[in-house]
PDB file of C-alpha atoms in Angstrom:
ATOM      1  CA  MET A1465     106.120 -17.082 -37.442  1.00  0.00           C
ATOM      2  CA  SER A1466     107.054 -14.103 -35.272  1.00  0.00           C
ATOM      3  CA  VAL A1467     103.384 -13.069 -35.129  1.00  0.00           C
ATOM      4  CA  VAL A1468     102.391 -16.527 -33.867  1.00  0.00           C
ATOM      5  CA  PHE A1469     105.212 -16.442 -31.330  1.00  0.00           C
ATOM      6  CA  GLY A1470     104.073 -13.014 -30.119  1.00  0.00           C
ATOM      7  CA  ILE A1471     100.474 -14.171 -29.753  1.00  0.00           C
ATOM      8  CA  VAL A1472     101.572 -17.216 -27.758  1.00  0.00           C
ATOM      9  CA  VAL A1473     103.730 -14.986 -25.501  1.00  0.00           C
ATOM     10  CA  VAL A1474     100.709 -12.767 -24.830  1.00  0.00           C
ATOM     11  CA  LEU A1475      98.557 -15.817 -24.018  1.00  0.00           C
ATOM     12  CA  HIS A1476     101.321 -17.123 -21.735  1.00  0.00           C
ATOM     13  CA  LEU A1477     101.433 -13.881 -19.763  1.00  0.00           C
ATOM     14  CA  ILE A1478      97.641 -13.723 -19.609  1.00  0.00           C
ATOM     15  CA  GLY A1479      97.607 -17.247 -18.144  1.00  0.00           C
ATOM     16  CA  TRP A1480      99.980 -16.243 -15.362  1.00  0.00           C
ATOM     17  CA  ALA A1481      98.021 -13.031 -14.757  1.00  0.00           C
ATOM     18  CA  ILE A1482      94.731 -14.940 -14.483  1.00  0.00           C
ATOM     19  CA  ALA A1483      96.229 -17.379 -11.981  1.00  0.00           C
ATOM     20  CA  LEU A1484      97.882 -14.675  -9.883  1.00  0.00           C
ATOM     21  CA  GLY A1485      94.830 -12.427  -9.902  1.00  0.00           C
ATOM     22  CA  ALA A1486      92.480 -15.252  -8.945  1.00  0.00           C
ATOM     23  CA  LEU A1487      94.793 -16.276  -6.105  1.00  0.00           C
ATOM     24  CA  LEU A1488      95.036 -12.766  -4.736  1.00  0.00           C
ATOM     25  CA  THR A1489      91.263 -12.250  -4.808  1.00  0.00           C
ATOM     26  CA  THR A1490      90.631 -15.379  -2.730  1.00  0.00           C
ATOM     27  CA  MET A1491      93.172 -14.623   0.011  1.00  0.00           C
ATOM     28  CA  LYS A1492      90.527 -13.548   2.560  1.00  0.00           C
ATOM     29  CA  GLU A1493      88.604 -16.789   2.199  1.00  0.00           C
ATOM     30  CA  PRO A1494      91.374 -19.219   1.194  1.00  0.00           C
ATOM     31  CA  LYS A1495      90.384 -21.494  -1.667  1.00  0.00           C
ATOM     32  CA  VAL A1496      91.732 -22.417  -5.074  1.00  0.00           C
ATOM     33  CA  ALA A1497      89.226 -21.067  -7.573  1.00  0.00           C
ATOM     34  CA  ARG A1498      88.646 -22.754 -10.923  1.00  0.00           C
ATOM     35  CA  GLY A1499      90.069 -19.681 -12.641  1.00  0.00           C
ATOM     36  CA  VAL A1500      93.408 -20.364 -11.004  1.00  0.00           C
ATOM     37  CA  LEU A1501      93.643 -23.791 -12.591  1.00  0.00           C
ATOM     38  CA  HIS A1502      92.517 -22.505 -15.979  1.00  0.00           C
ATOM     39  CA  GLY A1503      95.198 -19.803 -15.879  1.00  0.00           C
ATOM     40  CA  LEU A1504      97.853 -22.291 -14.775  1.00  0.00           C
ATOM     41  CA  TYR A1505      96.947 -24.763 -17.516  1.00  0.00           C
ATOM     42  CA  LEU A1506      97.055 -21.965 -20.100  1.00  0.00           C
ATOM     43  CA  ALA A1507     100.441 -20.750 -18.858  1.00  0.00           C
ATOM     44  CA  LEU A1508     101.922 -24.257 -18.808  1.00  0.00           C
ATOM     45  CA  ALA A1509     100.618 -25.198 -22.262  1.00  0.00           C
ATOM     46  CA  THR A1510     101.723 -21.942 -23.880  1.00  0.00           C
ATOM     47  CA  GLY A1511     105.134 -22.160 -22.183  1.00  0.00           C
ATOM     48  CA  LEU A1512     105.660 -25.566 -23.722  1.00  0.00           C
ATOM     49  CA  ALA A1513     104.440 -24.229 -27.079  1.00  0.00           C
ATOM     50  CA  LEU A1514     106.862 -21.295 -26.872  1.00  0.00           C
ATOM     51  CA  THR A1515     109.754 -23.662 -26.277  1.00  0.00           C
ATOM     52  CA  GLY A1516     108.667 -25.806 -29.212  1.00  0.00           C
ATOM     53  CA  ILE A1517     108.307 -22.829 -31.543  1.00  0.00           C
ATOM     54  CA  ALA A1518     111.673 -21.404 -30.514  1.00  0.00           C
ATOM     55  CA  GLY A1519     113.338 -24.799 -30.889  1.00  0.00           C
ATOM     56  CA  ALA A1520     111.831 -25.245 -34.352  1.00  0.00           C
ATOM     57  CA  GLN A1521     113.240 -21.868 -35.365  1.00  0.00           C
ATOM     58  CA  ALA A1522     116.720 -23.052 -34.293  1.00  0.00           C
ATOM     59  CA  TRP A1523     117.092 -20.214 -31.791  1.00  0.00           C
ATOM     60  CA  ASP A1524     119.824 -20.438 -29.196  1.00  0.00           C
ATOM     61  CA  LEU A1525     117.859 -21.549 -26.124  1.00  0.00           C
ATOM     62  CA  ASN A1526     118.921 -21.470 -22.481  1.00  0.00           C
ATOM     63  CA  TYR A1527     117.828 -24.965 -21.457  1.00  0.00           C
ATOM     64  CA  VAL A1528     118.773 -24.453 -17.810  1.00  0.00           C
ATOM     65  CA  LYS A1529     116.404 -21.481 -17.578  1.00  0.00           C
ATOM     66  CA  ILE A1530     113.669 -23.385 -19.418  1.00  0.00           C
ATOM     67  CA  GLY A1531     114.108 -26.368 -17.107  1.00  0.00           C
ATOM     68  CA  ILE A1532     113.940 -24.285 -13.932  1.00  0.00           C
ATOM     69  CA  LYS A1533     110.873 -22.427 -15.184  1.00  0.00           C
ATOM     70  CA  LEU A1534     109.223 -25.739 -16.117  1.00  0.00           C
ATOM     71  CA  VAL A1535     109.854 -27.202 -12.661  1.00  0.00           C
ATOM     72  CA  VAL A1536     108.421 -24.096 -10.970  1.00  0.00           C
ATOM     73  CA  ALA A1537     105.389 -24.171 -13.274  1.00  0.00           C
ATOM     74  CA  ILE A1538     104.758 -27.863 -12.590  1.00  0.00           C
ATOM     75  CA  VAL A1539     105.033 -27.279  -8.829  1.00  0.00           C
ATOM     76  CA  VAL A1540     102.500 -24.432  -9.010  1.00  0.00           C
ATOM     77  CA  VAL A1541     100.117 -26.531 -11.118  1.00  0.00           C
ATOM     78  CA  ALA A1542     100.493 -29.444  -8.684  1.00  0.00           C
ATOM     79  CA  LEU A1543      99.776 -27.143  -5.739  1.00  0.00           C
ATOM     80  CA  GLY A1544      96.719 -25.850  -7.562  1.00  0.00           C
ATOM     81  CA  ILE A1545      95.391 -29.343  -8.240  1.00  0.00           C
ATOM     82  CA  VAL A1546      95.996 -30.470  -4.651  1.00  0.00           C
ATOM     83  CA  GLY A1547      94.392 -27.289  -3.321  1.00  0.00           C
ATOM     84  CA  LYS A1548      91.332 -27.763  -5.524  1.00  0.00           C
ATOM     85  CA  ASN A1549      90.924 -31.436  -4.574  1.00  0.00           C
ATOM     86  CA  ARG A1550      91.609 -30.928  -0.857  1.00  0.00           C
ATOM     87  CA  PRO A1551      90.193 -27.514   0.064  1.00  0.00           C
ATOM     88  CA  GLU A1552      90.615 -28.148   3.805  1.00  0.00           C
ATOM     89  CA  LYS A1553      94.401 -27.928   3.305  1.00  0.00           C
ATOM     90  CA  VAL A1554      94.300 -24.479   1.681  1.00  0.00           C
ATOM     91  CA  THR A1555      95.422 -21.622   3.903  1.00  0.00           C
ATOM     92  CA  THR A1556      96.493 -18.072   3.236  1.00  0.00           C
ATOM     93  CA  GLY A1557     100.118 -19.252   3.393  1.00  0.00           C
ATOM     94  CA  TYR A1558      99.391 -21.952   0.821  1.00  0.00           C
ATOM     95  CA  LEU A1559      97.964 -19.390  -1.581  1.00  0.00           C
ATOM     96  CA  GLY A1560     100.835 -17.034  -0.785  1.00  0.00           C
ATOM     97  CA  ALA A1561     103.345 -19.744  -1.692  1.00  0.00           C
ATOM     98  CA  MET A1562     101.561 -20.323  -4.989  1.00  0.00           C
ATOM     99  CA  ALA A1563     101.483 -16.580  -5.712  1.00  0.00           C
ATOM    100  CA  GLY A1564     105.153 -16.274  -4.790  1.00  0.00           C
ATOM    101  CA  LEU A1565     106.140 -19.080  -7.143  1.00  0.00           C
ATOM    102  CA  ILE A1566     104.185 -17.427  -9.954  1.00  0.00           C
ATOM    103  CA  VAL A1567     106.044 -14.173  -9.337  1.00  0.00           C
ATOM    104  CA  VAL A1568     109.359 -16.059  -9.245  1.00  0.00           C
ATOM    105  CA  ASN A1569     108.551 -17.695 -12.589  1.00  0.00           C
ATOM    106  CA  VAL A1570     107.695 -14.371 -14.228  1.00  0.00           C
ATOM    107  CA  ALA A1571     110.794 -12.755 -12.695  1.00  0.00           C
ATOM    108  CA  LEU A1572     112.988 -15.554 -14.071  1.00  0.00           C
ATOM    109  CA  ALA A1573     111.555 -14.934 -17.525  1.00  0.00           C
ATOM    110  CA  VAL A1574     112.121 -11.191 -17.413  1.00  0.00           C
ATOM    111  CA  LEU A1575     115.350 -10.856 -15.441  1.00  0.00           C
ATOM    112  CA  TRP A1576     117.383 -13.879 -16.579  1.00  0.00           C
TER     113      TRP A1576
END
């Protein structure tokens, strides 16, 4: 099971990297690219899977950390969906906020 967990962790990090990279490449001409949403969906789904796998293994989980990370992830996904559906609202600051929240989520995972 540790191999599966490791693979899901790698996919989770790749999802965040795809989303962050796609956001940073579209900063000059602000828009939410499809790759951003694909990366966000991957990161959200694998994050939920990681929690399920860890819970099934009866590991001692920090539910406060998981909850905060889930809220941040849902906010970023919501911003991505709104930005994709309403491109006239997307500015450099909008993309910067999304990128900042992604960095906050990764920092919470690593530093907490």
